[in-house]
Coordinates of C-alpha atoms and ligand atoms in Angstrom, one line a residue:
M23 CA 54.7 -6.8 -114.1
L24 CA 51.8 -7.4 -111.8
P25 CA 48.5 -8.5 -113.3
I26 CA 46.5 -5.4 -114.2
A27 CA 43.8 -6.3 -111.5
Q28 CA 46.5 -6.5 -109.2
Q29 CA 48.1 -3.1 -110.1
V30 CA 44.7 -1.3 -109.7
L31 CA 44.3 -2.9 -106.1
E32 CA 47.7 -1.9 -105.1
S33 CA 47.5 1.8 -106.2
H34 CA 46.3 4.2 -103.6
N35 CA 42.9 6.0 -103.4
V36 CA 43.6 9.7 -103.4
F37 CA 43.9 11.3 -100.1
A38 CA 44.9 7.9 -98.8
G39 CA 48.4 6.5 -98.0
A40 CA 50.3 6.6 -94.9
F41 CA 52.7 9.1 -96.0
V42 CA 52.7 11.1 -92.8
D43 CA 54.4 9.4 -89.8
R44 CA 51.6 10.4 -87.2
S45 CA 54.2 10.0 -84.4
G46 CA 51.4 9.4 -81.8
E47 CA 54.0 9.2 -79.0
R48 CA 55.1 12.8 -79.7
R49 CA 51.7 14.5 -79.6
K50 CA 51.7 14.5 -75.6
D51 CA 55.4 15.4 -75.3
S52 CA 55.1 19.2 -75.0
D53 CA 58.8 19.9 -74.9
W54 CA 59.5 18.1 -78.1
L55 CA 56.5 19.7 -79.8
A56 CA 57.5 23.3 -78.8
E57 CA 61.2 22.7 -79.7
A58 CA 60.0 21.1 -83.3
A59 CA 57.7 24.0 -83.9
V60 CA 60.6 26.6 -83.9
S61 CA 63.1 24.3 -85.6
E62 CA 64.6 24.9 -89.1
E63 CA 63.2 21.6 -90.1
A64 CA 59.5 22.5 -89.1
R65 CA 57.0 22.8 -92.2
F66 CA 53.8 24.2 -91.9
V67 CA 50.7 23.6 -94.1
P68 CA 48.6 26.9 -94.1
V69 CA 44.9 26.4 -94.6
W70 CA 43.0 29.5 -95.2
G71 CA 39.3 28.9 -94.6
R72 CA 38.9 25.6 -96.4
R73 CA 41.7 26.1 -99.0
C74 CA 45.3 24.8 -99.1
L75 CA 48.3 26.9 -100.9
V76 CA 49.9 25.4 -104.1
A77 CA 52.4 26.8 -106.5
G78 CA 53.9 25.6 -109.8
D79 CA 52.8 23.7 -112.9
P80 CA 52.1 20.9 -112.1
P81 CA 51.0 22.3 -108.7
H82 CA 52.9 21.2 -105.4
A83 CA 51.6 21.9 -101.9
Q84 CA 53.7 24.8 -100.4
L85 CA 55.0 23.7 -97.2
L86 CA 56.4 27.0 -95.3
K87 CA 59.0 27.7 -92.8
R88 CA 58.3 28.7 -89.3
S89 CA 59.5 32.4 -90.2
Q90 CA 57.1 32.6 -93.0
V91 CA 54.1 31.8 -90.9
D92 CA 55.1 33.4 -87.7
Q93 CA 52.3 36.0 -87.7
F94 CA 49.6 33.3 -87.8
V95 CA 50.7 30.9 -85.2
D96 CA 49.3 30.6 -81.9
E97 CA 51.4 28.4 -79.7
D98 CA 48.3 27.0 -77.9
K99 CA 46.7 26.1 -81.0
L100 CA 49.3 24.4 -83.1
V101 CA 48.2 21.3 -85.0
F102 CA 50.9 18.6 -85.0
L103 CA 50.4 16.5 -88.1
G104 CA 53.4 14.2 -87.6
L105 CA 56.6 13.5 -89.7
F106 CA 56.4 14.3 -93.3
R107 CA 59.6 13.6 -95.4
N108 CA 61.1 13.3 -92.1
Q109 CA 60.3 16.7 -91.1
P110 CA 57.8 17.7 -88.4
A111 CA 54.7 19.0 -90.0
F112 CA 52.1 21.3 -88.6
A113 CA 48.8 22.9 -89.8
V114 CA 48.2 26.5 -89.5
A115 CA 44.6 27.8 -89.6
I116 CA 44.1 31.2 -91.2
H117 CA 40.6 32.5 -90.7
E118 CA 38.6 32.7 -94.1
D119 CA 37.7 36.4 -93.2
A120 CA 41.3 37.3 -93.3
P121 CA 42.6 38.7 -96.7
E122 CA 44.3 35.9 -98.9
P123 CA 48.0 35.5 -97.5
F124 CA 51.0 34.4 -99.0
A125 CA 50.1 35.9 -102.6
D126 CA 53.7 35.9 -103.7
L127 CA 54.2 32.2 -102.7
G128 CA 51.3 30.5 -104.6
E129 CA 47.5 30.4 -104.4
F130 CA 45.1 28.9 -102.3
Q131 CA 42.8 26.1 -104.0
G132 CA 40.1 23.7 -102.8
L133 CA 40.8 20.1 -102.1
R134 CA 38.6 18.5 -104.9
F135 CA 40.9 20.3 -107.4
L136 CA 44.0 19.6 -105.6
G137 CA 43.1 15.8 -105.5
T138 CA 43.4 15.6 -109.2
M139 CA 46.7 17.4 -109.3
L140 CA 49.2 16.8 -106.5
P141 CA 51.4 13.9 -106.0
L142 CA 49.9 11.4 -103.6
D143 CA 51.9 12.0 -100.7
E144 CA 51.0 15.7 -100.7
A145 CA 47.3 15.1 -101.3
N146 CA 47.4 13.1 -98.2
L147 CA 49.2 15.7 -96.3
V148 CA 46.9 18.7 -97.2
A149 CA 43.6 16.5 -96.8
H150 CA 44.9 15.6 -93.2
A151 CA 45.6 19.3 -92.3
R152 CA 42.4 20.6 -93.8
A153 CA 40.4 18.1 -92.1
L154 CA 41.8 18.8 -88.5
V155 CA 41.8 22.7 -89.1
L156 CA 38.1 22.3 -89.7
W157 CA 37.5 19.9 -87.0
H158 CA 38.9 22.5 -84.4
A159 CA 36.7 25.3 -85.8
S160 CA 33.6 23.1 -85.5
Q161 CA 34.4 22.0 -81.6
Q162 CA 34.9 25.3 -79.9
Y163 CA 32.5 24.2 -77.2
C164 CA 31.8 21.0 -75.3
G165 CA 28.7 19.1 -76.5
I166 CA 27.9 18.0 -72.9
C167 CA 28.1 21.1 -70.6
G168 CA 28.5 24.0 -73.2
S169 CA 31.8 25.2 -71.9
A170 CA 34.7 26.3 -74.2
S171 CA 37.2 23.4 -75.0
I172 CA 40.7 23.9 -75.8
P173 CA 43.1 21.8 -78.0
E174 CA 45.7 19.3 -76.4
A175 CA 47.9 16.7 -77.5
G176 CA 49.4 18.8 -80.1
G177 CA 46.0 19.6 -81.7
N178 CA 45.0 15.9 -82.1
S179 CA 42.2 16.2 -79.5
R180 CA 40.5 18.8 -77.3
R181 CA 39.5 19.0 -73.7
C182 CA 36.4 20.8 -72.1
I183 CA 37.8 23.4 -69.7
N184 CA 35.0 23.0 -67.0
E185 CA 37.0 20.9 -64.6
Q186 CA 33.7 19.4 -63.3
C187 CA 33.3 17.9 -66.8
G188 CA 36.7 17.8 -68.5
R189 CA 35.4 15.7 -71.4
Q190 CA 37.9 14.7 -74.0
I191 CA 36.9 15.3 -77.6
F192 CA 38.4 13.5 -80.4
P193 CA 38.4 14.3 -84.3
R194 CA 35.5 12.2 -85.7
T195 CA 35.4 10.5 -88.9
D196 CA 32.1 9.5 -90.4
P197 CA 31.9 6.2 -92.2
A198 CA 30.0 5.9 -95.4
V199 CA 29.6 3.0 -97.7
I200 CA 30.1 3.2 -101.4
V201 CA 29.1 0.3 -103.6
L202 CA 29.5 -1.0 -107.1
V203 CA 26.5 -3.5 -107.4
T204 CA 27.0 -6.0 -110.2
H205 CA 24.7 -8.7 -111.7
N206 CA 26.5 -10.9 -114.1
E207 CA 27.8 -8.5 -117.0
R208 CA 26.2 -5.4 -115.9
C209 CA 26.7 -3.0 -112.9
L210 CA 24.2 -0.6 -111.3
L211 CA 24.7 3.0 -111.3
G212 CA 22.5 6.1 -110.4
R213 CA 22.6 9.9 -110.7
Q214 CA 21.3 12.6 -108.6
S215 CA 19.2 15.5 -110.4
N216 CA 22.2 18.1 -109.3
W217 CA 24.9 16.5 -111.1
P218 CA 26.2 17.3 -114.4
E219 CA 24.5 15.8 -117.2
H220 CA 24.9 12.3 -118.2
R221 CA 27.0 11.5 -115.1
Y222 CA 26.4 8.3 -113.2
S223 CA 28.0 6.9 -110.1
T224 CA 28.0 4.3 -107.5
I225 CA 25.4 4.0 -104.7
A226 CA 26.6 5.7 -101.4
G227 CA 25.4 6.6 -98.1
F228 CA 26.3 6.9 -94.3
V229 CA 26.5 4.1 -92.0
E230 CA 23.9 4.5 -89.4
P231 CA 24.1 3.6 -85.5
G232 CA 23.7 -0.1 -85.0
E233 CA 24.5 -1.2 -88.7
S234 CA 27.3 -3.4 -89.9
L235 CA 29.0 -2.1 -92.9
E236 CA 27.2 -5.0 -94.9
D237 CA 23.8 -4.0 -93.2
A238 CA 24.4 -0.3 -94.7
V239 CA 25.3 -1.6 -98.2
R240 CA 22.1 -3.6 -98.3
R241 CA 19.9 -0.9 -96.8
E242 CA 21.3 1.9 -99.0
V243 CA 21.0 0.0 -102.3
F244 CA 17.5 -1.0 -101.3
E245 CA 16.4 2.3 -100.4
E246 CA 17.8 3.9 -103.5
T247 CA 17.1 1.5 -105.9
N248 CA 14.8 -1.4 -104.6
I249 CA 17.6 -4.0 -105.6
R250 CA 18.4 -6.7 -103.2
V251 CA 22.1 -7.4 -102.5
G252 CA 23.6 -10.7 -101.6
S253 CA 27.4 -11.1 -101.2
V254 CA 29.2 -7.7 -100.1
N255 CA 33.0 -7.7 -100.6
Y256 CA 35.1 -5.0 -99.3
H257 CA 37.5 -3.3 -102.0
S258 CA 39.2 -0.4 -100.3
S259 CA 38.7 2.9 -98.5
Q260 CA 39.3 6.6 -99.0
P261 CA 39.4 9.4 -96.6
W262 CA 37.0 12.1 -97.9
P263 CA 37.6 15.3 -96.0
F264 CA 34.4 17.3 -97.1
P265 CA 34.4 17.6 -94.1
S266 CA 35.2 14.4 -92.4
A267 CA 34.0 11.2 -94.0
L268 CA 35.6 8.0 -94.8
M269 CA 34.3 6.0 -97.8
L270 CA 34.3 2.4 -97.5
G271 CA 34.2 0.9 -100.9
F272 CA 32.5 -2.6 -101.6
I273 CA 31.6 -4.4 -104.8
A274 CA 28.2 -6.5 -104.0
E275 CA 26.1 -9.0 -106.1
A276 CA 22.6 -8.2 -106.7
T277 CA 19.9 -10.8 -106.2
T278 CA 17.4 -9.0 -108.0
M279 CA 17.2 -6.7 -111.2
A280 CA 14.1 -4.6 -111.2
I281 CA 15.0 -0.8 -110.4
K282 CA 12.5 1.4 -108.4
L283 CA 13.7 4.5 -107.3
N284 CA 12.5 4.1 -103.5
D285 CA 13.7 7.2 -101.7
G286 CA 13.9 9.8 -104.3
E287 CA 17.6 10.4 -103.7
L288 CA 18.4 9.5 -107.3
E289 CA 16.6 10.7 -110.4
D290 CA 17.7 7.8 -112.4
A291 CA 19.5 4.3 -112.0
Q292 CA 20.4 1.8 -114.8
W293 CA 22.2 -1.5 -115.5
F294 CA 25.3 -0.8 -117.6
T295 CA 27.6 -3.2 -119.4
R296 CA 31.4 -2.7 -119.5
E297 CA 31.1 -1.6 -123.1
Q298 CA 28.7 1.2 -122.1
L299 CA 31.0 2.4 -119.4
Q300 CA 33.7 2.9 -121.9
S301 CA 31.5 4.7 -124.2
E302 CA 30.2 8.3 -124.4
F303 CA 27.2 7.5 -122.1
P304 CA 27.2 7.4 -119.2
K305 CA 29.9 9.9 -118.0
L306 CA 31.9 8.1 -115.1
P307 CA 32.7 9.6 -111.6
F308 CA 35.4 11.9 -111.1
R309 CA 39.0 10.4 -111.3
I310 CA 39.7 11.3 -107.9
S311 CA 36.9 9.3 -106.3
I312 CA 36.7 5.8 -105.1
A313 CA 33.6 5.5 -107.1
R314 CA 35.5 5.7 -110.1
R315 CA 38.1 3.3 -109.0
L316 CA 35.4 0.7 -108.1
V317 CA 34.0 1.0 -111.9
D318 CA 37.6 0.9 -113.3
H319 CA 38.4 -2.2 -111.4
W320 CA 35.3 -3.9 -112.5
I321 CA 35.9 -3.2 -115.9
T322 CA 39.5 -4.4 -115.6
L323 CA 38.1 -7.5 -114.2
G324 CA 36.2 -8.0 -117.5
E325 CA 39.5 -7.6 -119.5
I326 CA 41.2 -10.4 -117.7
D327 CA 38.3 -12.7 -118.3
Ligands
ZN419 ZN1 32.2 20.0 -70.8

């Protein structure tokens, strides 16, 4: 048996895990893609609006065959995700204004719900599919010249159709830092006014242009709580496809203790002991979040001491 802390570190954050072999070399092989997309092995992840199809109890992602999704497939807009369980996997976008399809095969659910229910490999797959489908929907036009853009590389990039421009557009991921700040036997959690009652979480915010991750950690913590942070240690990361963030998790040490809510983003912030974190108050972040994993990890470190 691994020590508990090691087990925690080696488990996956929900939505993460390289369960899809992204097969980058195949994205540009249009012959291979065309053949794969009509093969018996091909599996399709339907994304209706922002939701993914599941069935069963406990739920599993419904991966459909080509014959089941034919009416929704546009060959020019296929999104190749990679090989999943050694089978070519594609995402299929279905407009949210269309009636809910595949009622006989399951129901469409939001990703936050699915993150808590699906096996880790399926959570990884549907998050990947949903992120790319939403990215395509938001990138119909070139941001430089305003011409239309079209998918290429098996739906893993787009290109402006204006030959004078021809800009290549790649899916973006927005880095955000999320940090558990500690000071000896206490850690710092805050809450926003629109959260469920008594729920507290770690400090988080997007990385700004020109910042390192450590800079962003120190700035966010200071802006939100007036706490100064010394050492900043990386923990793990989590794709957070709502729609395209990458949460970069840290545990940092505070050099000051006096809290002041500088920027109004939080309605409260407090220092909590491990004992408090395992009591009725505060309520901890949702289990699928990296915030919860950072908190759980820190609690575990106390048990080992
Ligand atoms: Zn252009």
